[in-house]
């Protein structure tokens, strides 16, 4: 028995450790986690103390990329003979990885490591095999001719049965569009996105975080028709990760009865509608709101306002100004200073510092 070998090999007062797989199959789909179990066989005089065990991570799977960061140390609690170490699989954005191994190998410490039971392997299965998507469509941007390259640019994609190209909602494996993905033109990585509205009976609005927008020849892929990922959307599509480099993202697609707009950024900042605002209005891109009064707006308290510093960018869709309106405020500071304004006549964006 290995335990007998531990007791004869270990030094007095030291833990004797070995490792085995507890759940050796992880999967990006879900994601489904894996785990290993570290054991000790102590002398009676030491079992009442905790034991910290060092380990290193090897194998094709990368620490912090294919699974959540593991710090290389686990503690067996006092009175316990083992501890489970979770390998928290990440549903990453890299396609065609195949199955990768995460290997946990015991490292030196104040204990004796069993010579043959010193490592455990968990297999992490990929859920991003491109061949599993049955339909793909090439999407090309249009309208941008400024010449400079824009980075992390939000691009809106609209789907409906009338767009042509053979598109049809019936091609999706999920009625909710869970199997939708966007892919860089070189097929090296999936692009983050967020579904603002999904309507199989009409038009759906999806925002894609495009790493680079260069000109009207920038393009990427849309993929769908994969039953293997139809159960749920990718985490980044719902947890705000798509807008990780944004301080505030308000789509203003909120339904009638909402007290404030939903923030899609990771910060999930709270705010409130103020005035006689009409919700669920048809906008240039998706839905919007109508602010007809002079004091209508969206308010944020001090704890929710983003600290944007000296350099920042604001982007918004707005309707043209109508007389007698002379300007429209897109944003302002807490004490009515530092206005970002649209002026009538030419609809140019300007700044006003009170």
Short mmCIF file of C-alpha atoms in Angstrom, two decimals:
data_model
loop_
_atom_site.label_atom_id
_atom_site.label_comp_id
_atom_site.label_asym_id
_atom_site.label_seq_id
_atom_site.Cartn_x
_atom_site.Cartn_y
_atom_site.Cartn_z
CA UNK A 1 0.00 0.00 0.00
CA UNK A 2 1.32 3.51 -0.77
CA UNK A 3 0.45 4.61 2.78
CA UNK A 4 2.91 2.13 4.25
CA UNK A 5 5.63 3.47 2.00
CA UNK A 6 4.88 7.00 3.15
CA UNK A 7 5.18 6.13 6.81
CA UNK A 8 8.57 4.50 6.33
CA UNK A 9 9.90 7.15 3.93
CA UNK A 10 8.85 10.29 5.77
CA UNK A 11 10.91 12.10 8.34
CA UNK A 12 9.62 12.32 11.89
CA UNK A 13 7.28 15.27 12.35
CA UNK A 14 6.85 15.80 8.57
CA UNK A 15 3.79 15.19 6.41
CA UNK A 16 4.02 12.58 3.67
CA UNK A 17 2.08 13.57 0.54
CA UNK A 18 0.76 12.14 -2.71
CA UNK A 19 -1.70 13.32 -5.36
CA UNK A 20 -4.40 11.83 -7.56
CA UNK A 21 -7.06 13.04 -9.96
CA UNK A 22 -10.46 13.71 -8.37
CA UNK A 23 -12.36 14.92 -11.44
CA UNK A 24 -9.99 14.56 -14.37
CA UNK A 25 -12.27 15.83 -17.14
CA UNK A 26 -12.84 19.53 -17.58
CA UNK A 27 -14.67 21.19 -20.43
CA UNK A 28 -14.92 24.75 -21.72
CA UNK A 29 -18.60 24.12 -22.31
CA UNK A 30 -20.33 25.29 -19.15
CA UNK A 31 -17.52 25.58 -18.14
CA UNK A 32 -17.19 22.18 -16.43
CA UNK A 33 -14.48 22.27 -13.76
CA UNK A 34 -11.86 19.65 -12.96
CA UNK A 35 -10.01 18.93 -9.72
CA UNK A 36 -7.16 16.99 -8.15
CA UNK A 37 -6.83 15.68 -4.60
CA UNK A 38 -3.71 16.01 -2.47
CA UNK A 39 -3.36 13.44 0.35
CA UNK A 40 -1.14 13.14 3.38
CA UNK A 41 -0.34 10.32 5.76
CA UNK A 42 0.91 11.82 9.01
CA UNK A 43 2.33 10.53 12.19
CA UNK A 44 -0.26 10.76 15.01
CA UNK A 45 1.65 13.69 16.51
CA UNK A 46 1.22 15.87 13.38
CA UNK A 47 -2.27 15.09 12.03
CA UNK A 48 -3.73 17.86 14.18
CA UNK A 49 -1.77 20.54 12.32
CA UNK A 50 -2.48 22.03 8.88
CA UNK A 51 0.01 21.22 6.15
CA UNK A 52 0.84 23.56 3.26
CA UNK A 53 1.75 21.67 0.11
CA UNK A 54 3.57 23.25 -2.83
CA UNK A 55 2.89 22.31 -6.43
CA UNK A 56 3.79 23.46 -9.91
CA UNK A 57 1.68 23.50 -13.05
CA UNK A 58 2.84 21.99 -16.30
CA UNK A 59 1.13 20.60 -19.39
CA UNK A 60 -0.23 22.18 -22.57
CA UNK A 61 -2.99 24.11 -20.78
CA UNK A 62 -1.82 27.53 -19.55
CA UNK A 63 -2.28 28.77 -16.00
CA UNK A 64 -4.45 31.89 -16.02
CA UNK A 65 -5.52 31.45 -19.64
CA UNK A 66 -7.09 28.00 -19.98
CA UNK A 67 -8.00 27.84 -16.29
CA UNK A 68 -8.20 30.41 -13.49
CA UNK A 69 -4.87 31.37 -11.94
CA UNK A 70 -3.55 28.85 -9.41
CA UNK A 71 -0.92 30.09 -6.95
CA UNK A 72 1.05 26.86 -6.48
CA UNK A 73 0.11 26.11 -2.88
CA UNK A 74 -2.69 24.19 -1.18
CA UNK A 75 -3.32 23.66 2.52
CA UNK A 76 -4.58 20.41 4.00
CA UNK A 77 -6.64 21.52 7.03
CA UNK A 78 -5.85 20.38 10.54
CA UNK A 79 -7.37 16.99 11.22
CA UNK A 80 -7.91 16.26 7.50
CA UNK A 81 -6.03 13.78 5.37
CA UNK A 82 -6.64 15.46 2.02
CA UNK A 83 -7.71 18.61 0.20
CA UNK A 84 -9.27 19.07 -3.24
CA UNK A 85 -7.69 21.61 -5.55
CA UNK A 86 -10.07 23.01 -8.17
CA UNK A 87 -9.00 23.59 -11.75
CA UNK A 88 -11.50 26.25 -12.81
CA UNK A 89 -11.74 25.96 -16.57
CA UNK A 90 -12.04 29.17 -18.59
CA UNK A 91 -14.20 29.25 -21.69
CA UNK A 92 -11.56 31.11 -23.67
CA UNK A 93 -11.81 32.76 -27.07
CA UNK A 94 -9.25 30.64 -28.92
CA UNK A 95 -10.73 28.22 -31.47
CA UNK A 96 -9.47 24.77 -32.43
CA UNK A 97 -7.34 24.19 -29.33
CA UNK A 98 -8.35 20.55 -29.03
CA UNK A 99 -7.94 18.80 -25.67
CA UNK A 100 -5.19 20.23 -23.45
CA UNK A 101 -3.76 18.72 -20.27
CA UNK A 102 -3.38 20.57 -16.98
CA UNK A 103 -0.78 18.73 -14.91
CA UNK A 104 -0.39 19.42 -11.18
CA UNK A 105 2.99 18.20 -9.95
CA UNK A 106 3.93 18.20 -6.27
CA UNK A 107 6.96 20.29 -5.34
CA UNK A 108 9.40 20.14 -2.44
CA UNK A 109 8.37 21.21 1.04
CA UNK A 110 8.48 20.11 4.71
CA UNK A 111 7.23 16.64 3.76
CA UNK A 112 8.17 13.62 1.70
CA UNK A 113 6.65 13.34 -1.79
CA UNK A 114 5.75 9.88 -3.05
CA UNK A 115 8.08 9.00 -5.91
CA UNK A 116 5.41 7.70 -8.33
CA UNK A 117 2.18 9.38 -7.18
CA UNK A 118 3.64 12.87 -7.45
CA UNK A 119 1.48 14.32 -10.25
CA UNK A 120 -2.11 14.28 -11.50
CA UNK A 121 -3.51 15.23 -14.88
CA UNK A 122 -6.83 16.79 -15.88
CA UNK A 123 -7.90 16.96 -19.52
CA UNK A 124 -9.58 20.21 -20.63
CA UNK A 125 -11.80 19.75 -23.68
CA UNK A 126 -12.26 22.60 -26.14
CA UNK A 127 -15.74 23.75 -27.14
CA UNK A 128 -14.57 25.99 -29.96
CA UNK A 129 -13.98 23.60 -32.84
CA UNK A 130 -14.76 25.69 -35.89
CA UNK A 131 -16.02 22.69 -37.86
CA UNK A 132 -18.91 22.37 -35.35
CA UNK A 133 -20.50 25.60 -36.58
CA UNK A 134 -22.67 24.77 -39.54
CA UNK A 135 -23.19 28.30 -40.91
CA UNK A 136 -20.89 31.26 -41.29
CA UNK A 137 -21.33 34.71 -42.82
CA UNK A 138 -18.71 37.28 -43.78
CA UNK A 139 -19.46 40.74 -42.32
CA UNK A 140 -17.75 43.82 -43.73
CA UNK A 141 -17.82 47.26 -42.13
CA UNK A 142 -18.78 50.31 -44.14
CA UNK A 143 -18.83 54.07 -43.75
CA UNK A 144 -15.47 54.61 -42.00
CA UNK A 145 -12.96 56.50 -44.16
CA UNK A 146 -11.03 58.65 -41.66
CA UNK A 147 -7.76 56.80 -42.27
CA UNK A 148 -6.60 56.20 -38.68
CA UNK A 149 -7.10 52.80 -37.03
CA UNK A 150 -9.71 52.68 -34.28
CA UNK A 151 -9.16 50.10 -31.55
CA UNK A 152 -11.75 48.20 -29.51
CA UNK A 153 -14.49 49.80 -31.54
CA UNK A 154 -18.15 48.83 -30.90
CA UNK A 155 -19.74 47.68 -34.16
CA UNK A 156 -23.46 46.99 -34.37
CA UNK A 157 -24.65 43.96 -36.36
CA UNK A 158 -28.32 43.58 -37.20
CA UNK A 159 -29.89 40.26 -38.18
CA UNK A 160 -33.27 39.64 -39.77
CA UNK A 161 -34.74 37.17 -42.20
CA UNK A 162 -34.65 39.81 -44.91
CA UNK A 163 -30.91 40.55 -44.92
CA UNK A 164 -30.16 37.99 -47.63
CA UNK A 165 -27.10 35.79 -47.89
CA UNK A 166 -29.15 32.74 -46.97
CA UNK A 167 -29.65 33.90 -43.37
CA UNK A 168 -32.50 32.38 -41.37
CA UNK A 169 -33.22 32.19 -37.65
CA UNK A 170 -34.13 28.52 -38.08
CA UNK A 171 -30.42 27.82 -38.71
CA UNK A 172 -29.57 28.52 -35.08
CA UNK A 173 -29.31 25.59 -32.69
CA UNK A 174 -30.63 27.83 -29.89
CA UNK A 175 -33.85 29.88 -30.22
CA UNK A 176 -32.16 32.50 -28.03
CA UNK A 177 -29.08 32.72 -30.27
CA UNK A 178 -26.76 31.14 -27.69
CA UNK A 179 -24.66 29.50 -30.42
CA UNK A 180 -23.87 32.81 -32.14
CA UNK A 181 -20.17 33.66 -32.32
CA UNK A 182 -18.01 36.24 -34.07
CA UNK A 183 -14.53 35.42 -35.34
CA UNK A 184 -11.58 37.49 -36.52
CA UNK A 185 -10.97 37.38 -40.24
CA UNK A 186 -7.81 35.30 -39.72
CA UNK A 187 -9.82 32.85 -37.57
CA UNK A 188 -7.34 33.21 -34.68
CA UNK A 189 -9.70 34.33 -31.93
CA UNK A 190 -13.39 34.82 -31.18
CA UNK A 191 -14.57 38.39 -30.73
CA UNK A 192 -16.44 39.57 -27.66
CA UNK A 193 -20.04 40.59 -28.22
CA UNK A 194 -23.28 41.43 -26.45
CA UNK A 195 -26.81 40.81 -27.66
CA UNK A 196 -28.87 43.94 -27.06
CA UNK A 197 -32.02 42.40 -28.48
CA UNK A 198 -32.79 38.98 -29.93
CA UNK A 199 -36.02 38.72 -31.90
CA UNK A 200 -36.47 35.62 -34.11
CA UNK A 201 -39.67 37.20 -35.46
CA UNK A 202 -38.00 40.48 -36.42
CA UNK A 203 -34.70 42.31 -36.18
CA UNK A 204 -31.97 41.40 -33.69
CA UNK A 205 -29.30 43.86 -32.55
CA UNK A 206 -25.84 42.64 -31.53
CA UNK A 207 -22.81 44.71 -30.52
CA UNK A 208 -19.36 43.34 -31.43
CA UNK A 209 -16.13 44.61 -29.86
CA UNK A 210 -13.90 44.90 -32.94
CA UNK A 211 -10.18 44.96 -32.03
CA UNK A 212 -9.32 47.18 -35.01
CA UNK A 213 -11.42 49.17 -37.45
CA UNK A 214 -9.20 50.41 -40.27
CA UNK A 215 -11.43 51.19 -43.25
CA UNK A 216 -14.38 49.95 -45.28
CA UNK A 217 -12.49 46.71 -46.02
CA UNK A 218 -12.37 45.59 -42.39
CA UNK A 219 -14.28 42.35 -42.03
CA UNK A 220 -14.94 39.44 -39.66
CA UNK A 221 -17.01 36.26 -39.46
CA UNK A 222 -20.35 35.50 -37.82
CA UNK A 223 -20.93 31.82 -36.98
CA UNK A 224 -24.00 29.90 -35.80
CA UNK A 225 -25.60 26.48 -35.93
CA UNK A 226 -23.67 24.59 -33.21
CA UNK A 227 -25.75 22.36 -30.94
CA UNK A 228 -22.76 21.73 -28.64
CA UNK A 229 -22.87 25.32 -27.31
CA UNK A 230 -26.62 25.96 -27.56
CA UNK A 231 -27.28 25.60 -23.83
CA UNK A 232 -25.97 29.01 -22.78
CA UNK A 233 -24.19 32.03 -24.27
CA UNK A 234 -20.47 32.52 -23.60
CA UNK A 235 -19.75 34.22 -20.29
CA UNK A 236 -18.26 37.33 -21.90
CA UNK A 237 -21.56 37.99 -23.68
CA UNK A 238 -23.43 38.49 -20.40
CA UNK A 239 -20.95 39.43 -17.63
CA UNK A 240 -19.73 42.76 -19.04
CA UNK A 241 -16.35 41.45 -20.24
CA UNK A 242 -17.16 42.62 -23.77
CA UNK A 243 -16.93 46.20 -22.49
CA UNK A 244 -13.95 45.72 -20.15
CA UNK A 245 -12.23 48.84 -21.54
CA UNK A 246 -15.34 51.02 -21.15
CA UNK A 247 -16.41 52.89 -18.01
CA UNK A 248 -20.10 53.11 -18.91
CA UNK A 249 -22.22 51.48 -21.64
CA UNK A 250 -25.91 52.41 -21.86
CA UNK A 251 -27.80 50.93 -24.81
CA UNK A 252 -31.01 52.71 -23.71
CA UNK A 253 -33.06 49.73 -24.83
CA UNK A 254 -34.84 49.63 -21.47
CA UNK A 255 -38.49 48.67 -21.39
CA UNK A 256 -41.31 50.92 -20.21
CA UNK A 257 -41.42 50.86 -16.42
CA UNK A 258 -37.65 50.85 -15.93
CA UNK A 259 -36.42 53.35 -13.34
CA UNK A 260 -32.93 53.63 -14.81
CA UNK A 261 -30.87 52.44 -17.78
CA UNK A 262 -28.93 49.19 -17.54
CA UNK A 263 -25.13 49.53 -17.67
CA UNK A 264 -23.52 46.77 -19.75
CA UNK A 265 -19.96 47.53 -18.58
CA UNK A 266 -18.36 45.27 -15.94
CA UNK A 267 -18.96 47.95 -13.30
CA UNK A 268 -22.75 47.73 -13.66
CA UNK A 269 -23.12 51.34 -12.54
CA UNK A 270 -26.49 52.42 -11.22
CA UNK A 271 -28.33 55.48 -12.56
CA UNK A 272 -31.85 56.83 -12.73
CA UNK A 273 -34.05 58.41 -15.38
CA UNK A 274 -35.08 61.97 -14.55
CA UNK A 275 -38.03 63.80 -16.06
CA UNK A 276 -40.71 62.77 -18.54
CA UNK A 277 -38.70 60.24 -20.53
CA UNK A 278 -40.38 57.94 -23.04
CA UNK A 279 -38.76 54.49 -23.13
CA UNK A 280 -38.67 51.72 -25.71
CA UNK A 281 -38.52 54.17 -28.63
CA UNK A 282 -37.26 53.28 -32.11
CA UNK A 283 -33.73 54.60 -32.56
CA UNK A 284 -31.16 54.76 -35.33
CA UNK A 285 -29.46 51.70 -33.82
CA UNK A 286 -31.85 49.48 -31.88
CA UNK A 287 -34.05 51.11 -29.27
CA UNK A 288 -33.65 54.47 -27.56
CA UNK A 289 -35.33 57.02 -25.33
CA UNK A 290 -37.06 60.34 -26.00
CA UNK A 291 -36.16 63.28 -23.74
CA UNK A 292 -38.56 66.10 -24.54
CA UNK A 293 -38.12 68.33 -21.49
CA UNK A 294 -35.35 70.78 -20.67
CA UNK A 295 -34.39 68.89 -17.51
CA UNK A 296 -34.87 65.33 -18.75
CA UNK A 297 -31.81 63.17 -18.38
CA UNK A 298 -29.99 60.34 -16.63
CA UNK A 299 -28.54 60.99 -13.19
CA UNK A 300 -25.79 59.15 -11.32
CA UNK A 301 -24.84 59.67 -7.69
CA UNK A 302 -21.25 60.24 -6.60
CA UNK A 303 -20.55 56.60 -5.78
CA UNK A 304 -21.57 55.46 -9.27
CA UNK A 305 -19.93 58.08 -11.47
CA UNK A 306 -16.88 56.82 -13.40
CA UNK A 307 -13.54 58.48 -12.62
CA UNK A 308 -12.58 59.22 -16.22
CA UNK A 309 -9.54 61.43 -15.65
CA UNK A 310 -8.20 63.92 -18.21
CA UNK A 311 -8.39 61.77 -21.36
CA UNK A 312 -11.64 60.12 -22.34
CA UNK A 313 -13.98 59.42 -25.25
CA UNK A 314 -17.76 59.65 -25.40
CA UNK A 315 -19.86 58.14 -28.18
CA UNK A 316 -23.60 58.58 -28.55
CA UNK A 317 -26.44 58.46 -31.06
CA UNK A 318 -28.74 61.48 -30.80
CA UNK A 319 -31.50 63.12 -32.79
CA UNK A 320 -30.99 66.49 -34.45
CA UNK A 321 -31.86 69.55 -32.40
CA UNK A 322 -35.14 71.35 -32.99
CA UNK A 323 -35.92 75.05 -32.33
CA UNK A 324 -35.92 76.67 -29.84
CA UNK A 325 -33.29 74.24 -28.50
CA UNK A 326 -29.79 75.68 -28.89
CA UNK A 327 -27.72 72.86 -27.42
CA UNK A 328 -27.93 69.39 -25.95
CA UNK A 329 -25.80 68.09 -23.06
CA UNK A 330 -24.39 64.60 -23.53
CA UNK A 331 -22.56 64.55 -20.19
CA UNK A 332 -21.62 66.90 -17.38
CA UNK A 333 -19.92 66.92 -14.00
CA UNK A 334 -21.55 66.69 -10.60
CA UNK A 335 -21.60 70.49 -10.12
CA UNK A 336 -22.87 71.33 -13.62
CA UNK A 337 -19.34 71.87 -14.93
CA UNK A 338 -17.33 70.22 -17.69
CA UNK A 339 -20.18 69.86 -20.18
CA UNK A 340 -19.89 67.77 -23.33
CA UNK A 341 -22.42 69.46 -25.58
CA UNK A 342 -23.91 69.31 -29.06
CA UNK A 343 -24.56 72.76 -30.50
CA UNK A 344 -27.43 73.61 -32.83
CA UNK A 345 -26.87 74.62 -36.42
CA UNK A 346 -23.98 72.26 -37.16
CA UNK A 347 -24.53 69.53 -34.54
CA UNK A 348 -20.81 69.67 -33.66
CA UNK A 349 -19.59 68.36 -30.35
CA UNK A 350 -18.12 71.01 -28.08
CA UNK A 351 -16.88 71.42 -24.50
CA UNK A 352 -17.97 73.93 -21.89
CA UNK A 353 -16.16 74.36 -18.56
CA UNK A 354 -18.25 76.34 -16.08
#
